[in-house]
PDB file of C-alpha atoms and ligand atoms in Angstrom:
ATOM      1  CA  UNK Z 187      91.109  88.712 111.684  1.00  0.00           C
ATOM      2  CA  UNK Z 188      91.181  89.571 108.001  1.00  0.00           C
ATOM      3  CA  UNK Z 189      94.508  90.599 106.534  1.00  0.00           C
ATOM      4  CA  UNK Z 190      93.029  93.042 104.044  1.00  0.00           C
ATOM      5  CA  UNK Z 191      89.473  94.088 103.355  1.00  0.00           C
ATOM      6  CA  UNK Z 192      88.178  96.543 100.814  1.00  0.00           C
ATOM      7  CA  UNK Z 193      84.588  97.707 100.503  1.00  0.00           C
ATOM      8  CA  UNK Z 194      83.469  99.171  97.170  1.00  0.00           C
ATOM      9  CA  UNK Z 195      86.937 100.674  96.811  1.00  0.00           C
ATOM     10  CA  UNK Z 196      87.184 103.076  93.891  1.00  0.00           C
ATOM     11  CA  UNK Z 197      90.151 105.127  92.693  1.00  0.00           C
ATOM     12  CA  UNK Z 198      89.880 107.720  89.974  1.00  0.00           C
ATOM     13  CA  UNK Z 199      93.007 109.653  89.047  1.00  0.00           C
ATOM     14  CA  UNK Z 200      92.750 113.405  88.343  1.00  0.00           C
ATOM     15  CA  UNK Z 201      93.098 112.690  84.602  1.00  0.00           C
ATOM     16  CA  UNK Z 202      89.828 110.718  84.713  1.00  0.00           C
ATOM     17  CA  UNK Z 203      91.322 107.194  84.605  1.00  0.00           C
ATOM     18  CA  UNK Z 204      89.386 104.836  86.907  1.00  0.00           C
ATOM     19  CA  UNK Z 205      92.120 102.521  88.168  1.00  0.00           C
ATOM     20  CA  UNK Z 206      89.920 100.688  90.689  1.00  0.00           C
ATOM     21  CA  UNK Z 207      86.176 100.289  90.473  1.00  0.00           C
ATOM     22  CA  UNK Z 208      84.019  99.214  93.448  1.00  0.00           C
ATOM     23  CA  UNK Z 209      86.482  96.560  94.533  1.00  0.00           C
ATOM     24  CA  UNK Z 210      85.244  94.455  97.455  1.00  0.00           C
ATOM     25  CA  UNK Z 211      87.576  91.770  98.824  1.00  0.00           C
ATOM     26  CA  UNK Z 212      88.240  90.055 102.127  1.00  0.00           C
ATOM     27  CA  UNK Z 213      91.638  88.368 102.282  1.00  0.00           C
ATOM     28  CA  UNK Z 214      92.831  86.062 105.042  1.00  0.00           C
ATOM     29  CA  UNK Z 215      96.429  85.976 106.306  1.00  0.00           C
ATOM     30  CA  UNK Z 216      98.890  83.901 104.275  1.00  0.00           C
ATOM     31  CA  UNK Z 217     100.556  84.253 100.899  1.00  0.00           C
ATOM     32  CA  UNK Z 218      98.216  86.183  98.615  1.00  0.00           C
ATOM     33  CA  UNK Z 219      98.599  86.525  94.859  1.00  0.00           C
ATOM     34  CA  UNK Z 220      97.338  89.785  93.355  1.00  0.00           C
ATOM     35  CA  UNK Z 221      97.133  89.144  89.640  1.00  0.00           C
ATOM     36  CA  UNK Z 222      96.058  91.158  86.641  1.00  0.00           C
ATOM     37  CA  UNK Z 223      97.393  92.399  83.310  1.00  0.00           C
ATOM     38  CA  UNK Z 224      99.456  95.572  83.132  1.00  0.00           C
ATOM     39  CA  UNK Z 225      97.156  98.478  83.894  1.00  0.00           C
ATOM     40  CA  UNK Z 226      94.709  96.299  85.871  1.00  0.00           C
ATOM     41  CA  UNK Z 227      95.162  98.450  88.979  1.00  0.00           C
ATOM     42  CA  UNK Z 228      97.566  96.352  91.076  1.00  0.00           C
ATOM     43  CA  UNK Z 229     100.054  99.130  91.875  1.00  0.00           C
ATOM     44  CA  UNK Z 230      97.218 101.536  92.609  1.00  0.00           C
ATOM     45  CA  UNK Z 231      95.759  99.073  95.107  1.00  0.00           C
ATOM     46  CA  UNK Z 232      99.163  98.519  96.740  1.00  0.00           C
ATOM     47  CA  UNK Z 233      99.680 102.276  97.109  1.00  0.00           C
ATOM     48  CA  UNK Z 234      96.224 102.658  98.683  1.00  0.00           C
ATOM     49  CA  UNK Z 235      96.937  99.775 101.083  1.00  0.00           C
ATOM     50  CA  UNK Z 236     100.122 101.589 102.146  1.00  0.00           C
ATOM     51  CA  UNK Z 237      98.318 104.890 102.646  1.00  0.00           C
ATOM     52  CA  UNK Z 238     100.427 106.502  99.917  1.00  0.00           C
ATOM     53  CA  UNK Z 239      97.380 107.254  97.789  1.00  0.00           C
ATOM     54  CA  UNK Z 240      93.889 108.226  99.014  1.00  0.00           C
ATOM     55  CA  UNK Z 241      90.898 106.277  97.688  1.00  0.00           C
ATOM     56  CA  UNK Z 242      88.262 108.240  95.788  1.00  0.00           C
ATOM     57  CA  UNK Z 243      85.532 106.337  97.621  1.00  0.00           C
ATOM     58  CA  UNK Z 244      84.949 103.141  99.516  1.00  0.00           C
ATOM     59  CA  UNK Z 245      86.691 101.594 102.501  1.00  0.00           C
ATOM     60  CA  UNK Z 246      89.926  99.757 103.105  1.00  0.00           C
ATOM     61  CA  UNK Z 247      91.497  98.034 106.122  1.00  0.00           C
ATOM     62  CA  UNK Z 248      94.985  96.579 106.403  1.00  0.00           C
ATOM     63  CA  UNK Z 249      95.742  94.577 109.560  1.00  0.00           C
ATOM     64  CA  UNK Z 250      92.590  96.166 110.936  1.00  0.00           C
ATOM     65  CA  UNK Z 251      93.904  99.692 110.303  1.00  0.00           C
ATOM     66  CA  UNK Z 252      92.632 102.334 107.908  1.00  0.00           C
ATOM     67  CA  UNK Z 253      95.617 103.387 105.774  1.00  0.00           C
ATOM     68  CA  UNK Z 254      93.878 106.619 104.767  1.00  0.00           C
ATOM     69  CA  UNK Z 255      93.915 107.843 108.381  1.00  0.00           C
ATOM     70  CA  UNK Z 256      96.555 105.614 110.046  1.00  0.00           C
ATOM     71  CA  UNK Z 257      99.091 105.494 107.226  1.00  0.00           C
ATOM     72  CA  UNK Z 258     102.079 105.805 109.509  1.00  0.00           C
ATOM     73  CA  UNK Z 259     100.938 102.915 111.708  1.00  0.00           C
ATOM     74  CA  UNK Z 260     100.261 100.809 108.624  1.00  0.00           C
ATOM     75  CA  UNK Z 261     103.693 101.540 107.146  1.00  0.00           C
ATOM     76  CA  UNK Z 262     105.339 100.638 110.457  1.00  0.00           C
ATOM     77  CA  UNK Z 263     103.837  97.159 110.175  1.00  0.00           C
ATOM     78  CA  UNK Z 264     104.042  96.645 106.425  1.00  0.00           C
ATOM     79  CA  UNK Z 265     107.113  96.150 104.232  1.00  0.00           C
ATOM     80  CA  UNK Z 266     106.897  97.408 100.653  1.00  0.00           C
ATOM     81  CA  UNK Z 267     108.943  96.293  97.681  1.00  0.00           C
ATOM     82  CA  UNK Z 268     108.238  98.726  94.835  1.00  0.00           C
ATOM     83  CA  UNK Z 269     108.146  97.567  91.249  1.00  0.00           C
ATOM     84  CA  UNK Z 270     110.704  99.968  89.879  1.00  0.00           C
ATOM     85  CA  UNK Z 271     114.382 100.245  90.649  1.00  0.00           C
ATOM     86  CA  UNK Z 272     114.622 102.633  93.587  1.00  0.00           C
ATOM     87  CA  UNK Z 273     118.184 101.709  94.539  1.00  0.00           C
ATOM     88  CA  UNK Z 274     121.086 104.148  94.839  1.00  0.00           C
ATOM     89  CA  UNK Z 275     123.834 102.581  92.659  1.00  0.00           C
ATOM     90  CA  UNK Z 276     126.693 104.266  94.538  1.00  0.00           C
ATOM     91  CA  UNK Z 277     125.798 102.890  97.967  1.00  0.00           C
ATOM     92  CA  UNK Z 278     126.826  99.470  99.220  1.00  0.00           C
ATOM     93  CA  UNK Z 279     123.864  97.250 100.067  1.00  0.00           C
ATOM     94  CA  UNK Z 280     124.536  97.291 103.821  1.00  0.00           C
ATOM     95  CA  UNK Z 281     124.514 101.118 103.898  1.00  0.00           C
ATOM     96  CA  UNK Z 282     121.302 101.360 101.906  1.00  0.00           C
ATOM     97  CA  UNK Z 283     119.368  98.798 103.933  1.00  0.00           C
ATOM     98  CA  UNK Z 284     120.667 100.351 107.176  1.00  0.00           C
ATOM     99  CA  UNK Z 285     119.457 103.716 105.910  1.00  0.00           C
ATOM    100  CA  UNK Z 286     116.000 102.272 105.233  1.00  0.00           C
ATOM    101  CA  UNK Z 287     115.942 100.804 108.748  1.00  0.00           C
ATOM    102  CA  UNK Z 288     116.858 104.233 110.169  1.00  0.00           C
ATOM    103  CA  UNK Z 289     114.055 105.811 108.129  1.00  0.00           C
ATOM    104  CA  UNK Z 290     111.631 103.348 109.697  1.00  0.00           C
ATOM    105  CA  UNK Z 291     112.730 104.566 113.122  1.00  0.00           C
ATOM    106  CA  UNK Z 292     115.356 102.082 114.344  1.00  0.00           C
ATOM    107  CA  UNK Z 293     118.346 103.444 116.275  1.00  0.00           C
ATOM    108  CA  UNK Z 294     121.743 103.239 114.561  1.00  0.00           C
ATOM    109  CA  UNK Z 295     123.097 100.021 116.075  1.00  0.00           C
ATOM    110  CA  UNK Z 296     119.820  98.139 115.780  1.00  0.00           C
ATOM    111  CA  UNK Z 297     119.465  99.386 112.209  1.00  0.00           C
ATOM    112  CA  UNK Z 298     122.910  97.999 111.282  1.00  0.00           C
ATOM    113  CA  UNK Z 299     122.131  94.661 112.892  1.00  0.00           C
ATOM    114  CA  UNK Z 300     118.707  94.374 111.310  1.00  0.00           C
ATOM    115  CA  UNK Z 301     120.172  95.305 107.900  1.00  0.00           C
ATOM    116  CA  UNK Z 302     122.768  92.524 108.148  1.00  0.00           C
ATOM    117  CA  UNK Z 303     120.046  90.099 109.214  1.00  0.00           C
ATOM    118  CA  UNK Z 304     117.764  91.089 106.342  1.00  0.00           C
ATOM    119  CA  UNK Z 305     120.600  90.817 103.821  1.00  0.00           C
ATOM    120  CA  UNK Z 306     121.451  87.391 105.224  1.00  0.00           C
ATOM    121  CA  UNK Z 307     117.835  86.297 104.787  1.00  0.00           C
ATOM    122  CA  UNK Z 308     117.900  87.183 101.090  1.00  0.00           C
ATOM    123  CA  UNK Z 309     121.292  85.533 100.553  1.00  0.00           C
ATOM    124  CA  UNK Z 310     123.377  88.695 100.158  1.00  0.00           C
ATOM    125  CA  UNK Z 311     125.270  88.642 103.436  1.00  0.00           C
ATOM    126  CA  UNK Z 312     128.644  87.827 101.856  1.00  0.00           C
ATOM    127  CA  UNK Z 313     128.240  90.609  99.300  1.00  0.00           C
ATOM    128  CA  UNK Z 314     126.714  93.248 101.515  1.00  0.00           C
ATOM    129  CA  UNK Z 315     129.679  95.611 101.218  1.00  0.00           C
ATOM    130  CA  UNK Z 316     129.582  95.744  97.423  1.00  0.00           C
ATOM    131  CA  UNK Z 317     128.124  98.721  95.563  1.00  0.00           C
ATOM    132  CA  UNK Z 318     124.553  98.091  94.431  1.00  0.00           C
ATOM    133  CA  UNK Z 319     125.378  99.434  90.947  1.00  0.00           C
ATOM    134  CA  UNK Z 320     127.561  96.364  90.367  1.00  0.00           C
ATOM    135  CA  UNK Z 321     124.833  93.898  91.334  1.00  0.00           C
ATOM    136  CA  UNK Z 322     122.923  91.703  88.888  1.00  0.00           C
ATOM    137  CA  UNK Z 323     119.179  92.291  88.417  1.00  0.00           C
ATOM    138  CA  UNK Z 324     118.413  89.346  90.698  1.00  0.00           C
ATOM    139  CA  UNK Z 325     120.656  90.740  93.434  1.00  0.00           C
ATOM    140  CA  UNK Z 326     119.035  94.170  93.112  1.00  0.00           C
ATOM    141  CA  UNK Z 327     115.613  92.575  93.513  1.00  0.00           C
ATOM    142  CA  UNK Z 328     116.878  90.871  96.658  1.00  0.00           C
ATOM    143  CA  UNK Z 329     118.165  94.181  98.062  1.00  0.00           C
ATOM    144  CA  UNK Z 330     114.666  95.606  97.492  1.00  0.00           C
ATOM    145  CA  UNK Z 331     113.246  92.629  99.358  1.00  0.00           C
ATOM    146  CA  UNK Z 332     115.757  93.085 102.202  1.00  0.00           C
ATOM    147  CA  UNK Z 333     114.801  96.747 102.680  1.00  0.00           C
ATOM    148  CA  UNK Z 334     111.129  95.732 102.807  1.00  0.00           C
ATOM    149  CA  UNK Z 335     111.944  93.200 105.542  1.00  0.00           C
ATOM    150  CA  UNK Z 336     114.307  95.282 107.608  1.00  0.00           C
ATOM    151  CA  UNK Z 337     111.824  96.677 110.130  1.00  0.00           C
ATOM    152  CA  UNK Z 338     110.362  93.246 110.865  1.00  0.00           C
ATOM    153  CA  UNK Z 339     106.918  93.819 109.318  1.00  0.00           C
ATOM    154  CA  UNK Z 340     103.770  91.729 109.805  1.00  0.00           C
ATOM    155  CA  UNK Z 341     102.926  91.974 106.110  1.00  0.00           C
ATOM    156  CA  UNK Z 342     104.991  92.275 102.934  1.00  0.00           C
ATOM    157  CA  UNK Z 343     103.592  93.955  99.818  1.00  0.00           C
ATOM    158  CA  UNK Z 344     105.687  92.926  96.823  1.00  0.00           C
ATOM    159  CA  UNK Z 345     105.035  94.693  93.516  1.00  0.00           C
ATOM    160  CA  UNK Z 346     106.134  92.383  90.672  1.00  0.00           C
ATOM    161  CA  UNK Z 347     109.147  90.942  92.526  1.00  0.00           C
ATOM    162  CA  UNK Z 348     110.134  88.772  89.545  1.00  0.00           C
ATOM    163  CA  UNK Z 349     110.276  91.684  87.080  1.00  0.00           C
ATOM    164  CA  UNK Z 350     113.284  91.604  84.795  1.00  0.00           C
ATOM    165  CA  UNK Z 351     114.413  88.141  85.877  1.00  0.00           C
ATOM    166  CA  UNK Z 352     114.962  85.094  83.656  1.00  0.00           C
ATOM    167  CA  UNK Z 353     112.896  81.941  84.370  1.00  0.00           C
ATOM    168  CA  UNK Z 354     115.457  80.496  86.808  1.00  0.00           C
ATOM    169  CA  UNK Z 355     115.717  83.860  88.585  1.00  0.00           C
ATOM    170  CA  UNK Z 356     111.921  84.082  88.795  1.00  0.00           C
ATOM    171  CA  UNK Z 357     111.698  80.649  90.386  1.00  0.00           C
ATOM    172  CA  UNK Z 358     114.454  81.504  92.846  1.00  0.00           C
ATOM    173  CA  UNK Z 359     112.770  84.790  93.814  1.00  0.00           C
ATOM    174  CA  UNK Z 360     109.393  83.099  94.376  1.00  0.00           C
ATOM    175  CA  UNK Z 361     111.002  80.333  96.433  1.00  0.00           C
ATOM    176  CA  UNK Z 362     112.725  83.011  98.521  1.00  0.00           C
ATOM    177  CA  UNK Z 363     109.466  84.918  99.017  1.00  0.00           C
ATOM    178  CA  UNK Z 364     107.748  81.745 100.172  1.00  0.00           C
ATOM    179  CA  UNK Z 365     110.567  80.795 102.515  1.00  0.00           C
ATOM    180  CA  UNK Z 366     110.585  84.260 104.079  1.00  0.00           C
ATOM    181  CA  UNK Z 367     106.813  84.195 104.538  1.00  0.00           C
ATOM    182  CA  UNK Z 368     107.053  80.852 106.308  1.00  0.00           C
ATOM    183  CA  UNK Z 369     110.202  81.535 108.351  1.00  0.00           C
ATOM    184  CA  UNK Z 370     109.031  84.906 109.606  1.00  0.00           C
ATOM    185  CA  UNK Z 371     105.456  83.720 109.952  1.00  0.00           C
ATOM    186  CA  UNK Z 372     104.253  86.805 108.099  1.00  0.00           C
ATOM    187  CA  UNK Z 373     101.730  87.389 105.352  1.00  0.00           C
ATOM    188  CA  UNK Z 374     102.840  88.302 101.854  1.00  0.00           C
ATOM    189  CA  UNK Z 375     100.965  89.908  98.974  1.00  0.00           C
ATOM    190  CA  UNK Z 376     102.676  89.161  95.658  1.00  0.00           C
ATOM    191  CA  UNK Z 377     101.619  91.207  92.628  1.00  0.00           C
ATOM    192  CA  UNK Z 378     102.118  89.650  89.243  1.00  0.00           C
ATOM    193  CA  UNK Z 379     100.769  89.843  85.706  1.00  0.00           C
ATOM    194  CA  UNK Z 380     101.467  86.097  85.435  1.00  0.00           C
ATOM    195  CA  UNK Z 381      98.736  83.998  87.044  1.00  0.00           C
ATOM    196  CA  UNK Z 382     100.594  80.704  86.531  1.00  0.00           C
ATOM    197  CA  UNK Z 383     103.622  82.075  88.293  1.00  0.00           C
ATOM    198  CA  UNK Z 384     102.054  83.120  91.594  1.00  0.00           C
ATOM    199  CA  UNK Z 385      99.277  80.533  91.727  1.00  0.00           C
ATOM    200  CA  UNK Z 386     101.831  77.871  92.688  1.00  0.00           C
ATOM    201  CA  UNK Z 387     103.002  79.663  95.810  1.00  0.00           C
ATOM    202  CA  UNK Z 388      99.819  81.321  97.080  1.00  0.00           C
ATOM    203  CA  UNK Z 389      97.196  80.391  99.651  1.00  0.00           C
ATOM    204  CA  UNK Z 390      94.707  82.732  98.050  1.00  0.00           C
ATOM    205  CA  UNK Z 391      94.334  84.734  94.895  1.00  0.00           C
ATOM    206  CA  UNK Z 392      92.778  88.082  94.035  1.00  0.00           C
ATOM    207  CA  UNK Z 393      92.409  88.650  90.298  1.00  0.00           C
ATOM    208  CA  UNK Z 394      91.545  92.065  88.901  1.00  0.00           C
ATOM    209  CA  UNK Z 395      90.987  93.371  85.403  1.00  0.00           C
ATOM    210  CA  UNK Z 396      90.394  96.972  84.416  1.00  0.00           C
ATOM    211  CA  UNK Z 397      90.128  97.855  88.100  1.00  0.00           C
ATOM    212  CA  UNK Z 398      87.323  95.363  88.694  1.00  0.00           C
ATOM    213  CA  UNK Z 399      87.378  92.180  90.734  1.00  0.00           C
ATOM    214  CA  UNK Z 400      87.477  89.015  88.629  1.00  0.00           C
ATOM    215  CA  UNK Z 401      87.756  86.592  91.523  1.00  0.00           C
ATOM    216  CA  UNK Z 402      88.932  86.307  95.088  1.00  0.00           C
ATOM    217  CA  UNK Z 403      89.418  82.792  96.380  1.00  0.00           C
ATOM    218  CA  UNK Z 404      91.388  80.357  98.455  1.00  0.00           C
ATOM    219  CA  UNK Z 405      93.591  78.401  96.042  1.00  0.00           C
ATOM    220  CA  UNK Z 406      92.297  75.047  97.330  1.00  0.00           C
ATOM    221  CA  UNK Z 407      88.716  76.230  96.779  1.00  0.00           C
ATOM    222  CA  UNK Z 408      89.611  77.262  93.239  1.00  0.00           C
ATOM    223  CA  UNK Z 409      91.261  73.953  92.461  1.00  0.00           C
ATOM    224  CA  UNK Z 410      88.225  71.950  93.508  1.00  0.00           C
ATOM    225  CA  UNK Z 411      85.891  74.335  91.681  1.00  0.00           C
ATOM    226  CA  UNK Z 412      87.683  73.974  88.339  1.00  0.00           C
TER     227      UNK Z 412
HETATM  228  P1  ADP F1402      99.089  97.768  87.313  1.00  0.00           P
HETATM  229  O1  ADP F1402      99.946  97.953  88.519  1.00  0.00           O
HETATM  230  O2  ADP F1402      98.154  96.615  87.411  1.00  0.00           O
HETATM  231  O3  ADP F1402      99.905  97.770  86.048  1.00  0.00           O
HETATM  232  P2  ADP F1402      98.289 100.515  87.792  1.00  0.00           P
HETATM  233  O4  ADP F1402      97.645 100.572  89.118  1.00  0.00           O
HETATM  234  O5  ADP F1402      99.705 100.971  87.663  1.00  0.00           O
HETATM  235  O6  ADP F1402      98.120  99.041  87.206  1.00  0.00           O
HETATM  236  O7  ADP F1402      97.433 101.355  86.759  1.00  0.00           O
HETATM  237  C1  ADP F1402      96.022 101.226  86.640  1.00  0.00           C
HETATM  238  C2  ADP F1402      95.529 102.285  85.670  1.00  0.00           C
HETATM  239  O8  ADP F1402      95.695 103.564  86.261  1.00  0.00           O
HETATM  240  C3  ADP F1402      96.318 102.331  84.371  1.00  0.00           C
HETATM  241  O9  ADP F1402      95.388 102.688  83.352  1.00  0.00           O
HETATM  242  C4  ADP F1402      97.335 103.433  84.584  1.00  0.00           C
HETATM  243  O10 ADP F1402      97.730 104.049  83.393  1.00  0.00           O
HETATM  244  C5  ADP F1402      96.537 104.388  85.464  1.00  0.00           C
HETATM  245  N1  ADP F1402      97.399 105.175  86.367  1.00  0.00           N
HETATM  246  C6  ADP F1402      98.309 104.687  87.258  1.00  0.00           C
HETATM  247  N2  ADP F1402      98.870 105.686  87.942  1.00  0.00           N
HETATM  248  C7  ADP F1402      98.302 106.817  87.483  1.00  0.00           C
HETATM  249  C8  ADP F1402      98.462 108.201  87.801  1.00  0.00           C
HETATM  250  N3  ADP F1402      99.323 108.607  88.730  1.00  0.00           N
HETATM  251  N4  ADP F1402      97.718 109.087  87.134  1.00  0.00           N
HETATM  252  C9  ADP F1402      96.853 108.685  86.215  1.00  0.00           C
HETATM  253  N5  ADP F1402      96.630 107.417  85.856  1.00  0.00           N
HETATM  254  C10 ADP F1402      97.355 106.488  86.484  1.00  0.00           C
HETATM  255  P1  ADP F1403     103.555 101.578  88.610  1.00  0.00           P
HETATM  256  O1  ADP F1403     102.639 100.566  87.940  1.00  0.00           O
HETATM  257  O2  ADP F1403     104.557 100.930  89.530  1.00  0.00           O
HETATM  258  O3  ADP F1403     102.838 102.743  89.209  1.00  0.00           O
HETATM  259  P2  ADP F1403     104.102 102.791  86.048  1.00  0.00           P
HETATM  260  O4  ADP F1403     105.272 102.604  85.152  1.00  0.00           O
HETATM  261  O5  ADP F1403     102.758 102.327  85.626  1.00  0.00           O
HETATM  262  O6  ADP F1403     104.491 102.148  87.458  1.00  0.00           O
HETATM  263  O7  ADP F1403     104.021 104.324  86.440  1.00  0.00           O
HETATM  264  C1  ADP F1403     105.128 105.072  86.847  1.00  0.00           C
HETATM  265  C2  ADP F1403     104.599 106.333  87.494  1.00  0.00           C
HETATM  266  O8  ADP F1403     103.712 107.045  86.628  1.00  0.00           O
HETATM  267  C3  ADP F1403     103.792 106.023  88.740  1.00  0.00           C
HETATM  268  O9  ADP F1403     103.965 107.031  89.711  1.00  0.00           O
HETATM  269  C4  ADP F1403     102.348 106.015  88.244  1.00  0.00           C
HETATM  270  O10 ADP F1403     101.448 106.343  89.288  1.00  0.00           O
HETATM  271  C5  ADP F1403     102.392 107.084  87.171  1.00  0.00           C
HETATM  272  N1  ADP F1403     101.468 106.798  86.064  1.00  0.00           N
HETATM  273  C6  ADP F1403     101.197 105.610  85.500  1.00  0.00           C
HETATM  274  N2  ADP F1403     100.277 105.713  84.525  1.00  0.00           N
HETATM  275  C7  ADP F1403      99.978 107.028  84.449  1.00  0.00           C
HETATM  276  C8  ADP F1403      99.086 107.795  83.640  1.00  0.00           C
HETATM  277  N3  ADP F1403      98.305 107.236  82.706  1.00  0.00           N
HETATM  278  N4  ADP F1403      99.039 109.122  83.850  1.00  0.00           N
HETATM  279  C9  ADP F1403      99.790 109.686  84.789  1.00  0.00           C
HETATM  280  N5  ADP F1403     100.659 109.024  85.592  1.00  0.00           N
HETATM  281  C10 ADP F1403     100.741 107.707  85.423  1.00  0.00           C
END
């Protein structure tokens, strides 16, 4: 089954900006790079995939579900790491990730256990009782990744996970994303404005520009073609 399909997907914001224009893609499970310059429409697409934003026209399926009508079901099976800092600085990481697990419907004890697990997977287990406000940028990014993982999703949508990191931090974050994808056996969509960065870790690539599809390919197919 396809991981994500879109059919002539168009999104126009009320101010008249067309963020996505007749986008048609069919993406197989695996690690998927979603690349494009700032303003290309990546975040808009992610929000539509999550059912947080309705399309203006066209169709979309995520894990076979329509996020416009089955948003709750989609969000139960998809983990989302937003681009911007959404972390409460006064909470300790364990509390925050437990809270996110509770929000996704887990009972208290399971939520605590899953939060510890998720924080262990991103390498923050030892520091899980420290306040998030005292974390480095890289640690904050990993808390965001942990909260996306906490409800054991089938798909992760990561919006610019390497934002704000130095080159070593970027490499470490991408290695972590790849390891998690493999270990959990789940699919991952990684948004980035840096083609070279995600190309290395992805099975397939979707490139957009000005809301239009530039290319959608398996990486191996692209390598032989160029
Ligand atoms: P990217 O994530 O690739 O940077 P976005 O999806 O954030 O791109 O933005 C695509 C285009 O849509 C940009 O021109 C942006 O300014 C515009 N845009 C994004 N969100 C909104 C909004 N809520 N209202 C109006 N325009 C928006
Ligand atoms: P993102 O790309 O993660 O949406 P941005 O910094 O582009 O982040 O936007 C921050 C917020 O402002 C988002 O909710 C986005 O939808 C909205 N936004 C972005 N561009 C515009 C725009 N041109 N007009 C109105 N809202 C916008």
